[in-house]
C-alpha cells in the first residue's frame, strides 16, 4: 500500500469514489508541469464520507464542529481526485495552497476554524514540511446547491 494511503488507513479513513462532472467543459484536476490544480470540491453533489452534512449554512443550520468534519471529508474527496488523476497519492510532493469557501450565516466569522478540518488532515498526512500550506478561508453568502463548503487546492507533484 502507498505511504499516504497507509497513513489514512491507520487513521481509520478511506478515500471515497470520485464523481463525474456533469459538463465536459470542466474537470476535477488540471495538471501543468509538476503542478496539480484542483477544482472546487464541495459537499453538495454526492453523499460525503464521514457522514458529514451536505447542505446548510454554518452558524445557523450547521455547527462549526459539523463544518470542520465536512472540510475533512472534502479533503478526502480531493485526495480521491488526485489519486484518479496521477495514480498514487505518493506522487504529491507538497500541498501548496487551499482556498476554502464556507456557506456562512450572517455573523459567522470562524471560517478559518472550519477549513482547518482540511488543513489539519493534509498537515497530518504530509507532515510539517510538505503539509503546511498557504490558505484562504472566506465566508460566502451562498454556494451552489446549498453546499456547506467548497475547497480548491494546488499541489506540487514529484518530477
C-alpha atoms as a printed R data frame, in Angstrom:
    type eleno elety resid chain resno       x      y       z
1   ATOM     1    CA   UNK     A     1   0.000  0.000   0.000
2   ATOM     2    CA   UNK     A     2   1.215  3.523  -0.677
3   ATOM     3    CA   UNK     A     3   2.596  5.590   2.217
4   ATOM     4    CA   UNK     A     4  -0.121  8.261   2.311
5   ATOM     5    CA   UNK     A     5  -2.969  5.789   1.897
6   ATOM     6    CA   UNK     A     6  -1.412  3.628   4.611
7   ATOM     7    CA   UNK     A     7  -1.431  6.661   6.924
8   ATOM     8    CA   UNK     A     8  -5.096  7.239   6.051
9   ATOM     9    CA   UNK     A     9  -5.918  3.612   6.827
10  ATOM    10    CA   UNK     A    10  -4.148  3.839  10.215
11  ATOM    11    CA   UNK     A    11  -6.334  6.888  10.935
12  ATOM    12    CA   UNK     A    12  -9.425  4.828  10.079
13  ATOM    13    CA   UNK     A    13 -10.038  6.825   6.895
14  ATOM    14    CA   UNK     A    14 -10.512  5.770   3.280
15  ATOM    15    CA   UNK     A    15 -10.861  7.620   0.011
16  ATOM    16    CA   UNK     A    16 -14.382  7.835  -1.430
17  ATOM    17    CA   UNK     A    17 -15.304  7.207  -5.047
18  ATOM    18    CA   UNK     A    18 -14.827 10.157  -7.375
19  ATOM    19    CA   UNK     A    19 -17.842 11.705  -9.030
20  ATOM    20    CA   UNK     A    20 -18.204 12.565 -12.710
21  ATOM    21    CA   UNK     A    21 -18.501 16.180 -13.712
22  ATOM    22    CA   UNK     A    22 -21.838 16.972 -15.376
23  ATOM    23    CA   UNK     A    23 -20.344 19.000 -18.198
24  ATOM    24    CA   UNK     A    24 -17.299 18.233 -20.371
25  ATOM    25    CA   UNK     A    25 -16.096 21.849 -20.048
26  ATOM    26    CA   UNK     A    26 -14.612 21.180 -16.593
27  ATOM    27    CA   UNK     A    27 -12.744 18.514 -14.687
28  ATOM    28    CA   UNK     A    28 -11.649 17.718 -11.136
29  ATOM    29    CA   UNK     A    29  -7.947 18.369 -11.818
30  ATOM    30    CA   UNK     A    30  -5.703 20.074 -14.331
31  ATOM    31    CA   UNK     A    31  -2.016 19.255 -14.447
32  ATOM    32    CA   UNK     A    32   0.536 21.799 -15.649
33  ATOM    33    CA   UNK     A    33   4.092 20.540 -15.404
34  ATOM    34    CA   UNK     A    34   4.567 19.326 -11.851
35  ATOM    35    CA   UNK     A    35   1.637 21.380 -10.510
36  ATOM    36    CA   UNK     A    36  -1.848 19.982  -9.996
37  ATOM    37    CA   UNK     A    37  -4.764 22.402  -9.711
38  ATOM    38    CA   UNK     A    38  -7.965 21.048  -8.167
39  ATOM    39    CA   UNK     A    39 -11.397 22.424  -8.974
40  ATOM    40    CA   UNK     A    40 -13.669 23.282  -6.104
41  ATOM    41    CA   UNK     A    41 -14.685 20.158  -4.218
42  ATOM    42    CA   UNK     A    42 -17.777 20.616  -2.080
43  ATOM    43    CA   UNK     A    43 -20.370 18.810  -0.053
44  ATOM    44    CA   UNK     A    44 -23.457 19.067  -2.245
45  ATOM    45    CA   UNK     A    45 -23.166 16.695  -5.230
46  ATOM    46    CA   UNK     A    46 -22.670 13.300  -3.613
47  ATOM    47    CA   UNK     A    47 -23.001 11.561  -0.280
48  ATOM    48    CA   UNK     A    48 -19.997 12.603   1.762
49  ATOM    49    CA   UNK     A    49 -17.513 10.457   3.660
50  ATOM    50    CA   UNK     A    50 -17.524 10.617   7.462
51  ATOM    51    CA   UNK     A    51 -21.299 11.102   7.417
52  ATOM    52    CA   UNK     A    52 -20.969 14.856   7.232
53  ATOM    53    CA   UNK     A    53 -23.758 17.267   6.346
54  ATOM    54    CA   UNK     A    54 -24.178 18.101   2.677
55  ATOM    55    CA   UNK     A    55 -26.266 21.262   2.842
56  ATOM    56    CA   UNK     A    56 -26.784 24.300   5.029
57  ATOM    57    CA   UNK     A    57 -25.345 27.495   6.413
58  ATOM    58    CA   UNK     A    58 -22.613 27.296   9.009
59  ATOM    59    CA   UNK     A    59 -23.571 29.189  12.125
60  ATOM    60    CA   UNK     A    60 -27.287 28.522  11.606
61  ATOM    61    CA   UNK     A    61 -28.166 25.025  10.309
62  ATOM    62    CA   UNK     A    62 -24.672 23.530  10.594
63  ATOM    63    CA   UNK     A    63 -22.448 23.851  13.658
64  ATOM    64    CA   UNK     A    64 -18.794 24.817  13.449
65  ATOM    65    CA   UNK     A    65 -17.861 21.304  14.582
66  ATOM    66    CA   UNK     A    66 -20.007 19.696  11.878
67  ATOM    67    CA   UNK     A    67 -18.498 22.030   9.265
68  ATOM    68    CA   UNK     A    68 -14.958 21.126  10.422
69  ATOM    69    CA   UNK     A    69 -15.857 17.460   9.766
70  ATOM    70    CA   UNK     A    70 -17.211 18.492   6.330
71  ATOM    71    CA   UNK     A    71 -13.879 20.135   5.480
72  ATOM    72    CA   UNK     A    72 -12.079 16.947   6.484
73  ATOM    73    CA   UNK     A    73 -14.456 14.927   4.285
74  ATOM    74    CA   UNK     A    74 -13.924 17.308   1.360
75  ATOM    75    CA   UNK     A    75 -10.158 16.852   1.766
76  ATOM    76    CA   UNK     A    76 -10.749 13.107   1.305
77  ATOM    77    CA   UNK     A    77 -12.713 13.755  -1.903
78  ATOM    78    CA   UNK     A    78  -9.884 15.985  -3.123
79  ATOM    79    CA   UNK     A    79  -7.385 13.216  -2.488
80  ATOM    80    CA   UNK     A    80  -9.612 10.759  -4.366
81  ATOM    81    CA   UNK     A    81  -9.495 13.116  -7.367
82  ATOM    82    CA   UNK     A    82  -5.722 13.409  -7.064
83  ATOM    83    CA   UNK     A    83  -5.308  9.637  -6.999
84  ATOM    84    CA   UNK     A    84  -7.609  9.280 -10.028
85  ATOM    85    CA   UNK     A    85  -5.530 11.844 -11.929
86  ATOM    86    CA   UNK     A    86  -1.977 10.786 -11.050
87  ATOM    87    CA   UNK     A    87  -2.425  7.184  -9.864
88  ATOM    88    CA   UNK     A    88  -0.941  7.436  -6.379
89  ATOM    89    CA   UNK     A    89  -1.084  9.993  -3.551
90  ATOM    90    CA   UNK     A    90   2.636  9.456  -3.019
91  ATOM    91    CA   UNK     A    91   3.121 11.399  -6.264
92  ATOM    92    CA   UNK     A    92   2.203 14.546  -4.279
93  ATOM    93    CA   UNK     A    93   5.358 16.243  -3.051
94  ATOM    94    CA   UNK     A    94   3.651 19.041  -1.134
95  ATOM    95    CA   UNK     A    95   0.395 20.840  -0.514
96  ATOM    96    CA   UNK     A    96   0.855 24.363  -1.872
97  ATOM    97    CA   UNK     A    97  -2.407 26.212  -1.234
98  ATOM    98    CA   UNK     A    98  -6.046 25.720  -0.256
99  ATOM    99    CA   UNK     A    99  -8.873 28.155  -0.880
100 ATOM   100    CA   UNK     A   100 -11.885 27.391   1.293
101 ATOM   101    CA   UNK     A   101 -15.330 28.920   0.905
102 ATOM   102    CA   UNK     A   102 -17.801 28.446   3.744
103 ATOM   103    CA   UNK     A   103 -21.554 28.913   3.268
104 ATOM   104    CA   UNK     A   104 -21.877 31.260   6.238
105 ATOM   105    CA   UNK     A   105 -24.872 32.560   8.144
106 ATOM   106    CA   UNK     A   106 -24.814 36.302   8.880
107 ATOM   107    CA   UNK     A   107 -22.442 36.959  11.756
108 ATOM   108    CA   UNK     A   108 -20.467 33.712  11.466
109 ATOM   109    CA   UNK     A   109 -16.788 34.709  11.496
110 ATOM   110    CA   UNK     A   110 -14.868 31.483  12.142
111 ATOM   111    CA   UNK     A   111 -14.360 30.263   8.585
112 ATOM   112    CA   UNK     A   112 -10.682 29.721   9.433
113 ATOM   113    CA   UNK     A   113 -11.663 27.152  12.085
114 ATOM   114    CA   UNK     A   114 -13.936 25.312   9.633
115 ATOM   115    CA   UNK     A   115 -11.338 24.997   6.858
116 ATOM   116    CA   UNK     A   116  -8.852 23.768   9.467
117 ATOM   117    CA   UNK     A   117 -10.636 20.426   9.006
118 ATOM   118    CA   UNK     A   118  -8.948 20.077   5.615
119 ATOM   119    CA   UNK     A   119  -5.702 21.823   6.558
120 ATOM   120    CA   UNK     A   120  -5.241 19.652   9.640
121 ATOM   121    CA   UNK     A   121  -5.705 16.453   7.620
122 ATOM   122    CA   UNK     A   122  -3.205 17.453   4.909
123 ATOM   123    CA   UNK     A   123  -0.750 18.510   7.635
124 ATOM   124    CA   UNK     A   124  -1.181 15.167   9.441
125 ATOM   125    CA   UNK     A   125  -0.622 13.195   6.237
126 ATOM   126    CA   UNK     A   126   2.263 15.106   4.609
127 ATOM   127    CA   UNK     A   127   3.858 16.457   7.797
128 ATOM   128    CA   UNK     A   128   5.080 19.922   8.758
129 ATOM   129    CA   UNK     A   129   7.480 20.357   5.853
130 ATOM   130    CA   UNK     A   130   5.205 19.324   2.977
131 ATOM   131    CA   UNK     A   131   1.726 19.501   4.522
132 ATOM   132    CA   UNK     A   132   1.890 23.092   5.710
133 ATOM   133    CA   UNK     A   133   0.393 25.335   3.038
134 ATOM   134    CA   UNK     A   134  -0.783 28.797   2.103
135 ATOM   135    CA   UNK     A   135  -4.517 29.218   2.608
136 ATOM   136    CA   UNK     A   136  -7.554 31.435   2.440
137 ATOM   137    CA   UNK     A   137 -10.822 30.749   4.244
138 ATOM   138    CA   UNK     A   138 -13.704 33.035   3.356
139 ATOM   139    CA   UNK     A   139 -17.383 33.330   4.140
140 ATOM   140    CA   UNK     A   140 -19.752 33.112   1.195
141 ATOM   141    CA   UNK     A   141 -23.408 34.170   1.180
142 ATOM   142    CA   UNK     A   142 -24.425 31.205  -0.998
143 ATOM   143    CA   UNK     A   143 -22.811 28.163  -2.586
144 ATOM   144    CA   UNK     A   144 -24.239 26.010  -5.395
145 ATOM   145    CA   UNK     A   145 -26.861 23.519  -4.216
146 ATOM   146    CA   UNK     A   146 -26.588 24.961  -0.681
147 ATOM   147    CA   UNK     A   147 -23.244 23.197  -0.114
148 ATOM   148    CA   UNK     A   148 -21.818 23.626   3.379
149 ATOM   149    CA   UNK     A   149 -18.420 24.461   1.905
150 ATOM   150    CA   UNK     A   150 -16.190 24.162  -1.117
151 ATOM   151    CA   UNK     A   151 -12.396 23.913  -1.283
152 ATOM   152    CA   UNK     A   152  -9.972 24.371  -4.193
153 ATOM   153    CA   UNK     A   153  -6.352 23.258  -3.966
154 ATOM   154    CA   UNK     A   154  -2.946 23.387  -5.560
155 ATOM   155    CA   UNK     A   155  -0.404 20.616  -5.140
156 ATOM   156    CA   UNK     A   156   3.177 20.051  -6.284
157 ATOM   157    CA   UNK     A   157   3.942 16.631  -7.741
158 ATOM   158    CA   UNK     A   158   7.276 14.823  -7.678
159 ATOM   159    CA   UNK     A   159   9.023 15.293 -11.031
